[in-house]
Short mmCIF file of C-alpha atoms and ligand atoms in Angstrom, two decimals:
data_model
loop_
_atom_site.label_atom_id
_atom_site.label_comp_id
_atom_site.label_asym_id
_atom_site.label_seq_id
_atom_site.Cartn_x
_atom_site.Cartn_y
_atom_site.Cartn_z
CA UNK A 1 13.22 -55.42 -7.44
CA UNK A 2 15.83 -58.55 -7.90
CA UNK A 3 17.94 -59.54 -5.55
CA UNK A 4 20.97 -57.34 -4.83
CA UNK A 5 19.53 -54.30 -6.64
CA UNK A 6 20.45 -51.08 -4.65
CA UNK A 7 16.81 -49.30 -4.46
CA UNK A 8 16.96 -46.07 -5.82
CA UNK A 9 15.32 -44.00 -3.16
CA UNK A 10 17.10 -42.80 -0.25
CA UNK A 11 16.76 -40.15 2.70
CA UNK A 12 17.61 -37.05 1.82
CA UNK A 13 20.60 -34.65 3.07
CA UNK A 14 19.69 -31.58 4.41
CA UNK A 15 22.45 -29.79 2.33
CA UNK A 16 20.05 -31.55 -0.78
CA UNK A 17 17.16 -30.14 0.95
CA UNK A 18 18.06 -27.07 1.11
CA UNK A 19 19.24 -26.67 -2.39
CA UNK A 20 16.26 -28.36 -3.54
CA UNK A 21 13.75 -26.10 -1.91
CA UNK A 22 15.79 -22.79 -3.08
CA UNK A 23 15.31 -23.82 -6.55
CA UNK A 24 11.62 -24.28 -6.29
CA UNK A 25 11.41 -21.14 -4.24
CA UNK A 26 13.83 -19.11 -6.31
CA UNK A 27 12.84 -19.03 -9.52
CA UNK A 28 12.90 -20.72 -12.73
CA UNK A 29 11.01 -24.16 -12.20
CA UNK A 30 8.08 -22.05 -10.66
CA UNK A 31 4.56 -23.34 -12.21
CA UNK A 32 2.93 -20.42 -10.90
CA UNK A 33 5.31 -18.06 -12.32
CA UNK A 34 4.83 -19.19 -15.57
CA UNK A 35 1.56 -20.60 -16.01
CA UNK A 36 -0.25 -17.60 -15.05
CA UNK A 37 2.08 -15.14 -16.82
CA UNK A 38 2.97 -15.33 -20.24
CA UNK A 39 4.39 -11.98 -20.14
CA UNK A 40 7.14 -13.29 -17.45
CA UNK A 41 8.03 -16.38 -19.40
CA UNK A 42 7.95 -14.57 -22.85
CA UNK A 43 11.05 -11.57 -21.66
CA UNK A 44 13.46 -14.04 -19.79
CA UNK A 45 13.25 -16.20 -23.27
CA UNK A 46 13.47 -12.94 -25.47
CA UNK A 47 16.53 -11.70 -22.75
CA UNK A 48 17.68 -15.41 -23.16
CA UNK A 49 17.56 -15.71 -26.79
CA UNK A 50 19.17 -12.06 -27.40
CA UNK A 51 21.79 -12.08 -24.50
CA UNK A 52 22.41 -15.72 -24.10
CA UNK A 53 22.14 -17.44 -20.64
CA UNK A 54 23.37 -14.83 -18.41
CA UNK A 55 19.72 -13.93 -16.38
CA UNK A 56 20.45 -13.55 -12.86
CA UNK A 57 17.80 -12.75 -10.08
CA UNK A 58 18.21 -9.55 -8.40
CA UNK A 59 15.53 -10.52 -6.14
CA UNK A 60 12.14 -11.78 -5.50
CA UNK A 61 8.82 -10.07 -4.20
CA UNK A 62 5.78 -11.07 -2.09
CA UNK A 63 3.00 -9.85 -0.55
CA UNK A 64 0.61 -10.44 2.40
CA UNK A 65 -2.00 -9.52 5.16
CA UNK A 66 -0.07 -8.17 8.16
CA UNK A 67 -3.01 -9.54 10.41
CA UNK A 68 -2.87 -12.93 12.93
CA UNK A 69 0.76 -14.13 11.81
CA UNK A 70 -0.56 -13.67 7.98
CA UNK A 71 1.94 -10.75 7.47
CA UNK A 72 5.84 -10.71 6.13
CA UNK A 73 6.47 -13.13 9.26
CA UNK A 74 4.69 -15.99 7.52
CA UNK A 75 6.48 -15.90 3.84
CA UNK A 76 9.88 -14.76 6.13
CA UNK A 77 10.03 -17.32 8.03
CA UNK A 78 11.80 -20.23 5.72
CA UNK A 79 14.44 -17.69 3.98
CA UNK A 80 15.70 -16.85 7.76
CA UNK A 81 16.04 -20.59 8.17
CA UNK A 82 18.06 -20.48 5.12
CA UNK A 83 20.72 -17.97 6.83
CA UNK A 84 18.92 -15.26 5.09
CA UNK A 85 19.19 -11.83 6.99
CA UNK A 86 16.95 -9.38 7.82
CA UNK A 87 17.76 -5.35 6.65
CA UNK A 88 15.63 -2.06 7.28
CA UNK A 89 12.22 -1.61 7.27
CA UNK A 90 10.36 0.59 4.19
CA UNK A 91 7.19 1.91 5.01
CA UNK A 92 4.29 3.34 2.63
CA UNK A 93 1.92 5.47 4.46
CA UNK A 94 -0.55 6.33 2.05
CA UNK A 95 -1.14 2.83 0.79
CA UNK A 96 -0.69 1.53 4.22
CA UNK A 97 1.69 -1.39 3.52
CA UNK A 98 5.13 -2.25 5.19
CA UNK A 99 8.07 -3.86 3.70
CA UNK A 100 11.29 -5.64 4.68
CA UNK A 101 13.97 -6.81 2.52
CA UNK A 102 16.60 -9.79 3.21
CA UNK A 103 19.77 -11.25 1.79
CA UNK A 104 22.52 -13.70 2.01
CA UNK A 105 25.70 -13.00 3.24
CA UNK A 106 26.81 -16.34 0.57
CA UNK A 107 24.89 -14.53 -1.87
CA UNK A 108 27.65 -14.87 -4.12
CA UNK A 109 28.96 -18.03 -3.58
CA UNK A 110 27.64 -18.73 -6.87
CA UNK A 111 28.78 -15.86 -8.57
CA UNK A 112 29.47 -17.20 -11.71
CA UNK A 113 26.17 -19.53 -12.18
CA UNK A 114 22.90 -18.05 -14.35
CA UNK A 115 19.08 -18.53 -13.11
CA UNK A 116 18.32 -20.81 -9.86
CA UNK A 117 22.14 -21.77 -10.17
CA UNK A 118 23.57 -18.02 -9.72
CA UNK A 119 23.65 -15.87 -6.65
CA UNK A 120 20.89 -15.87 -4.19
CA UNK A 121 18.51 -13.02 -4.69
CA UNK A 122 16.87 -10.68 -2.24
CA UNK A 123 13.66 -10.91 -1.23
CA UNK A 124 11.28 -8.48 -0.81
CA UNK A 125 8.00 -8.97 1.98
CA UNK A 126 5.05 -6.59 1.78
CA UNK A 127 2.23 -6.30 4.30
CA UNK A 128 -1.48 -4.79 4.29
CA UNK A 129 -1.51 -2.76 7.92
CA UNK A 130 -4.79 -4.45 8.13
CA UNK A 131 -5.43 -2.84 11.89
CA UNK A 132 -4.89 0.68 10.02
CA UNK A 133 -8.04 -0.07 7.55
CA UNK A 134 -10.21 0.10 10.88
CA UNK A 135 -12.12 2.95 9.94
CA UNK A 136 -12.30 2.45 6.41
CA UNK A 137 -15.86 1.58 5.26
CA UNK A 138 -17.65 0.82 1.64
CA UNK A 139 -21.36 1.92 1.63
CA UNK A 140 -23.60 -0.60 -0.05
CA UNK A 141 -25.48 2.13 -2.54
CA UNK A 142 -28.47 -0.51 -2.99
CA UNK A 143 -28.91 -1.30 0.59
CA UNK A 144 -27.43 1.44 2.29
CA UNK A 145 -25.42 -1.54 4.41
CA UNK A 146 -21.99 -0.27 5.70
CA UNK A 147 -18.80 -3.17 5.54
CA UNK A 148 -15.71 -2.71 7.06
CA UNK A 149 -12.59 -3.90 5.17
CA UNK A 150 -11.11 -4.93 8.35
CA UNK A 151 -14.05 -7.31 8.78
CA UNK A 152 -13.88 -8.50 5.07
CA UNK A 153 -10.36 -9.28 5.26
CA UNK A 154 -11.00 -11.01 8.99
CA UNK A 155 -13.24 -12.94 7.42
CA UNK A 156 -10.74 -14.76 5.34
CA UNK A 157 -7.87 -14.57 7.57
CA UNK A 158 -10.03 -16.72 10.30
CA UNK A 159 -10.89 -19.59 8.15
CA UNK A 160 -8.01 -20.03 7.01
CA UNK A 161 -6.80 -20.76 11.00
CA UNK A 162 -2.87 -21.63 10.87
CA UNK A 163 -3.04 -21.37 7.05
CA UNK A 164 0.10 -19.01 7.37
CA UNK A 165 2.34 -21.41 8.37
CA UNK A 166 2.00 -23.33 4.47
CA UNK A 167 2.37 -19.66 3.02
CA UNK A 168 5.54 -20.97 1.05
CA UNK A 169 4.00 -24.80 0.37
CA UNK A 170 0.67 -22.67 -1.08
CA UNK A 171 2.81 -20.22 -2.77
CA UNK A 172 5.03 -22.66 -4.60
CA UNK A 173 1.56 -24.67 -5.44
CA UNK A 174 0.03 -21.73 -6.53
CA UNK A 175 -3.01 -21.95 -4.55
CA UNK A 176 -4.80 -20.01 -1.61
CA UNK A 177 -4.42 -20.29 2.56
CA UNK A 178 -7.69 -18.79 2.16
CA UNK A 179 -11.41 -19.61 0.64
CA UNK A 180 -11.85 -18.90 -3.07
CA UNK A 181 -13.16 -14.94 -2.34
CA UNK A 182 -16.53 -13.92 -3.82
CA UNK A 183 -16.41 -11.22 -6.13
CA UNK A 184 -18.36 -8.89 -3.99
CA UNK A 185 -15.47 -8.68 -1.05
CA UNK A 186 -13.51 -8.63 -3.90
CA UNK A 187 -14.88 -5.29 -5.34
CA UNK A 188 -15.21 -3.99 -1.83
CA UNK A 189 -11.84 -4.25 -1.00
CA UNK A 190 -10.17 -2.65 -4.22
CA UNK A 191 -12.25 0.60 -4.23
CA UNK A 192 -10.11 0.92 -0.91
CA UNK A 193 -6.86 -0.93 -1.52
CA UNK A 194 -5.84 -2.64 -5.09
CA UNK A 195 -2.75 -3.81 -2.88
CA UNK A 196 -5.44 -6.09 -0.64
CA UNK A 197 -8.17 -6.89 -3.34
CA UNK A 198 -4.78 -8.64 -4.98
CA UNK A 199 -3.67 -10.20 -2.17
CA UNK A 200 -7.22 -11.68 -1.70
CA UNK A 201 -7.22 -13.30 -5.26
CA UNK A 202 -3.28 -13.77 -5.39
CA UNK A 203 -2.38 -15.02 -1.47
CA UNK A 204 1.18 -15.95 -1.12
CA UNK A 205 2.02 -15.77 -4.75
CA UNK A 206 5.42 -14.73 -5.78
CA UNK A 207 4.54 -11.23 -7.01
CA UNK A 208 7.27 -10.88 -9.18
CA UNK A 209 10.91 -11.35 -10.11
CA UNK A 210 13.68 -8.73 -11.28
CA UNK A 211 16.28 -9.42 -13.92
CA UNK A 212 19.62 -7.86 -12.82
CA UNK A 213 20.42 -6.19 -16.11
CA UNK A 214 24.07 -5.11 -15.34
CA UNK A 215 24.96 -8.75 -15.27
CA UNK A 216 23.82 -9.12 -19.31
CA UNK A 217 26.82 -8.74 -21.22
CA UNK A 218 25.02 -6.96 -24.77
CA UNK A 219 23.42 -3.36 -24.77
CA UNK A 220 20.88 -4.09 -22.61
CA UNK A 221 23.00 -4.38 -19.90
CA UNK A 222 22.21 -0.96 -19.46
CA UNK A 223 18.58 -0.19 -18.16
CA UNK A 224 17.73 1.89 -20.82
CA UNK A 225 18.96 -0.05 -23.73
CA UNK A 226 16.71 -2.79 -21.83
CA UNK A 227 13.60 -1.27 -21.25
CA UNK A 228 13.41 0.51 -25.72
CA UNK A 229 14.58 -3.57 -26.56
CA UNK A 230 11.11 -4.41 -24.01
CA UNK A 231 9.01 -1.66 -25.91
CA UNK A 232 10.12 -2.50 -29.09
CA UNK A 233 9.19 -5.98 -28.62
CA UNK A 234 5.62 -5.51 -27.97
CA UNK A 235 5.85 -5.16 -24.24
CA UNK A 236 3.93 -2.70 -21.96
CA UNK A 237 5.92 -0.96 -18.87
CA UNK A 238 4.95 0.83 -15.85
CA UNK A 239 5.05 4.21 -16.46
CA UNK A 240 3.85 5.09 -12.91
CA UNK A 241 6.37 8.59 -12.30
CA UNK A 242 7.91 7.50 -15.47
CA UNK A 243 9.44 4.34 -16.53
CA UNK A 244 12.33 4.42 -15.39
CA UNK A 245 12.19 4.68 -11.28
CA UNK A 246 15.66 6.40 -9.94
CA UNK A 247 16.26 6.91 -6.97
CA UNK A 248 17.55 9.96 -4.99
CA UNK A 249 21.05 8.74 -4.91
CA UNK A 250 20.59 8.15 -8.63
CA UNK A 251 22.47 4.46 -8.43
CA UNK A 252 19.33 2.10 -8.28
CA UNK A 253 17.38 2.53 -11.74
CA UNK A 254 14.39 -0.01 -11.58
CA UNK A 255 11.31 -1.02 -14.16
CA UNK A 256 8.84 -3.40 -14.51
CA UNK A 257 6.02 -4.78 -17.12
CA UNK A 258 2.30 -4.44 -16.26
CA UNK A 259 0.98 -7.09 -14.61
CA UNK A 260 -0.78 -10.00 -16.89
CA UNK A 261 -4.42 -10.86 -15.73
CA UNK A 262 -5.94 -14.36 -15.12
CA UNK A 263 -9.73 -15.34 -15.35
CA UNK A 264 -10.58 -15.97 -11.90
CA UNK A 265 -13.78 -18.06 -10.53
CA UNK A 266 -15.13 -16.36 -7.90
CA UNK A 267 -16.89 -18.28 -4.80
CA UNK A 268 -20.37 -16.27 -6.34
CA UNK A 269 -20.13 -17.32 -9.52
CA UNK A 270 -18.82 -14.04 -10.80
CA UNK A 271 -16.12 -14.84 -13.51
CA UNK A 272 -13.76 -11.53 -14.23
CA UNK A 273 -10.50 -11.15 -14.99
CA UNK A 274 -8.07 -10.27 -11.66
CA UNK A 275 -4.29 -8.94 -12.07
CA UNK A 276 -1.47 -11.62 -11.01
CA UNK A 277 2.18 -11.04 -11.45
CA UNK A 278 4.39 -9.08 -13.52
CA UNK A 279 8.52 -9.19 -14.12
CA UNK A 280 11.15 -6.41 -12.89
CA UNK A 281 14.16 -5.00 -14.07
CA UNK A 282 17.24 -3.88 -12.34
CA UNK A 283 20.79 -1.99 -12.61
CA UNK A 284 22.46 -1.32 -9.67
CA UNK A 285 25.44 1.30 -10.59
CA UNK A 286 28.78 1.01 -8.65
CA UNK A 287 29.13 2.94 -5.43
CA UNK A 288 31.02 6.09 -5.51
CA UNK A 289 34.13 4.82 -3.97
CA UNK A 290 34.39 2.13 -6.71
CA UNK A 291 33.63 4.28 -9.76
CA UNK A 292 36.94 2.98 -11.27
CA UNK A 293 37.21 -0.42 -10.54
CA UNK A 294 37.75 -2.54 -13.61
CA UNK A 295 34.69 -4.17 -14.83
CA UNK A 296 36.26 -7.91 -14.73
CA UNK A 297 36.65 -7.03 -10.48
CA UNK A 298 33.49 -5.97 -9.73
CA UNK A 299 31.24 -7.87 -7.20
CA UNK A 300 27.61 -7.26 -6.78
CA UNK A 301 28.51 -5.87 -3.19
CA UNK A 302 30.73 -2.83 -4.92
CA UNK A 303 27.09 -1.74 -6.35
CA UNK A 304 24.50 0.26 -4.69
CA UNK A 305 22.07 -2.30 -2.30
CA UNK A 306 18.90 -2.43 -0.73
CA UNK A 307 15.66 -0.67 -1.74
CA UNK A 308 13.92 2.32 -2.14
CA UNK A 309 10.68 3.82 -0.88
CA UNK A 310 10.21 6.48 -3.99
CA UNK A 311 11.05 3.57 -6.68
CA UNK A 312 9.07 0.57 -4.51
CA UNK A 313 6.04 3.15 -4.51
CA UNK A 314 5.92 3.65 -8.22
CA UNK A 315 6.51 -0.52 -8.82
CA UNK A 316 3.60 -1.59 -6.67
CA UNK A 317 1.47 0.11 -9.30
CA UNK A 318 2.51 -2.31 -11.75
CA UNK A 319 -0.58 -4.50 -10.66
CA UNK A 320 -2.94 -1.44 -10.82
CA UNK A 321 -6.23 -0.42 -12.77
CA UNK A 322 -4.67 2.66 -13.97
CA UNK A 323 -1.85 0.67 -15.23
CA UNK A 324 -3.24 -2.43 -16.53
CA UNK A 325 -6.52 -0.41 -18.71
CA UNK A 326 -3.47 2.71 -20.20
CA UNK A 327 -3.56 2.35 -24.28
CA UNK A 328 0.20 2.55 -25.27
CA UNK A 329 0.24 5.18 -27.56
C1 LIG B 1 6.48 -4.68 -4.62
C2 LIG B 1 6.83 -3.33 -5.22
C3 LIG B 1 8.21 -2.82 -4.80
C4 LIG B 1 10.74 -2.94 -5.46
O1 LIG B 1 11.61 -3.59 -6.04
O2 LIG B 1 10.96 -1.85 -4.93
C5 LIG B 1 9.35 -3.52 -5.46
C6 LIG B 1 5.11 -5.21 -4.98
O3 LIG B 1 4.55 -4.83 -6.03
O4 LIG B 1 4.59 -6.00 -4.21
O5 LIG B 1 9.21 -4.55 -6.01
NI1 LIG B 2 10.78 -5.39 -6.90
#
C-alpha cells in the first residue's frame, strides 16, 4: 500500500451486518438454493422474464429434528435477533411434526423493493417430534434385528454435539451439522417418516421459498393464471388434495413444484438419488373488511396472514415418493 492510501477494509456496522446477513439468509444469492435446484432457479427467471422484476418473497421454509436444541429453536434463533416475532403454533399429528411461523413488524419498510431488496418474508420452522417416534421400530427382514428411529436419529443428533448452534452458518453453506448418513439409516427412517429421512440428507437447508403472486402485475398475478403458465411450461406441481391448496376461509390459495432430487454419497458407499428443495407459490386475497379498497392502497397487512394446517399438510408432500415418481399425464 503507498503512503497515504486509505486501506479499503474496515469494521463493519452492525446496521451493515444485519443487512448483509438477511440477504444471504433471505433469498436470492443462496448457493444452495440454486445449485441443487434447477427447478427453483429456472421459474423465478421464467416469472422474471414474463412479469419483469417484480418477485417478492412471501416467505421462507425450514425444517429440523425437534431433539437436544436441534428443533425450530436452533434455525429461530437468528431471525428473533433480527426483531422477528414469533405467531401461533401449527401442529401435524399424523406426521408428527410441529411448526411455528414469524414475521416482521418492518416487514414493509421496503415495500416497494423486488427480491432480497423487498419486504421481509415470513419464515416458516418445522420440527420432527423425535420423542413421539419412541415406539416406532423397522424390523431388519434378513436378520430379524429390530432399530428404533429414535435411536437412528440420536445417533446423528449426538455427534454432531452443539452442531445446532451453526444451523444457519451450515444452512447458508449448504452442508450438514451432522455425519454424511449411510444409506441404510437412511432407508430406515423414510419407511417411517419421508419428513426425517429428508431432514437426515437435507439438515438445515432452506426447504423452499414462495413467490407472492398477487404482487406480479400480468395474469399470473392470479394463482391460477400462475400455476396453467407453470404447467404449460414444462413444470410438475403438487397435486397432493389438488393443486391448488385453499384454505377454509378460502383467502390463502397456495402451490408448489415437486421437489428436484440430488445424487447423494452416502457414508456406505450407496449412491441414490435423495429429494432436496422445491419453490412455492402464494396469493393472499384481501380480508373481508377491505374487499373494496383500491388496488394502488393496498398493503400486504389488508390481506389474509399466517398459515394453514390443511394447506401446510398437503405442501409438505411436495418432497414425497408419491409425488416425486407421479407421470404427468
Ligand atoms: C413446509 C410445508 C408447509 C406452507 O407454506 O404451509 C408450507 C415443508 O415442506 O417443510 O410450506
Ligand atoms: Ni410454504
Amino acid at each position: 500500500m503507498e503512503e497515504g492510501e486509505q486501506s479499503q477494509y474496515r469494521e463493519f456496522t452492525w446496521r451493515e451486518y444485519k443487512s448483509c446477513a438477511y440477504k444471504t439468509l433471505l433469498g436470492d444469492n443462496r448457493l444452495d438454493l440454486f445449485h441443487k435446484n434447477p427447478t427453483a432457479k429456472a421459474i423465478l427467471e421464467l416469472v422474471r422474464k414474463y412479469d419483469g422484476d417484480h418477485i417478492c418473497y412471501d416467505h421462507l421454509a425450514f425444517r429440523s429434528f425437534g431433539i437436544d436444541g436441534h428443533g425450530i429453536d436452533s434455525m429461530a434463533k437468528i431471525f428473533l435477533h433480527f426483531g422477528y416475532k414469533q405467531h401461533e403454533e401449527l401442529r401435524f399429528p399424523a406426521k408428527k411434526l410441529k411448526a411455528l411461523w414469524f414475521s416482521h413488524p418492518d416487514a414493509e419498510t421496503n415495500a416497494n423493493g423486488t427480491g432480497v431488496h423487498g419486504p421481509l418474508p415470513r419464515i416458516f420452522i418445522s420440527e420432527l417430534l423425535v420423542d413421539q417416534m419412541s415406539d416406532q421400530c423397522q424390523v431388519d427382514i434378513s436378520s430379524e434385528d429390530t432399530t428404533f428411529m429414535i435411536e437412528i436419529i440420536r445417533k446423528y443428533i449426538k455427534a454432531s454435539a452443539n452442531g445446532y448452534e451453526y444451523a444457519t452458518l451450515a444452512s447458508t453453506l449448504g452442508c450438514l451439522t451432522w455425519e454424511t448418513p449411510s444409506y441404510s439409516d437412511y432407508q430406515l427412517l423414510s419407511r417411517e417418516s419421508e419428513y426425517a429421512a429428508w431432514t437426515l440428507v437435507n439438515g438445515y437447508a432452506l426447504n423452499h421459498v414462495t413467490i407472492s403472486t398477487h404482487r406480479l402485475q400480468s395474469h399470473v398475478k392470479k394463482i391460477d393464471g400462475f400455476n396453467k403458465y407453470i404447467e404449460a411450461n414444462g413444470f410438475k406441481l403438487n397435486s397432493e388434495g389438488g393443486i391448488l391448496k385453499v384454505s377454509p376461509d378460502g383467502l390463502l390459495l397456495q402451490s408448489s413444484t415437486v421437489a428436484d432430487t440430488i445424487s447423494f454419497n452416502f457414508a456406505d458407499g450407496v449412491t441414490e438419488s435423495v429429494p432436496c428443495s422445491y419453490i412455492e407459490f402464494a396469493e393472499r386475497l384481501l380480508l373481508p373488511e377491505y374487499k373494496n379498497m383500491p388496488e394502488e392502497e393496498v398493503r400486504e397487512f389488508h390481506r389474509r396472514d399466517g398459515f394453514e394446517v390443511g394447506n401446510a399438510d398437503k405442501i409438505f408432500e411436495s418432497t414425497s415418493r408419491d409425488q416425486l415418481t407421479r407421470k404427468v399425464t
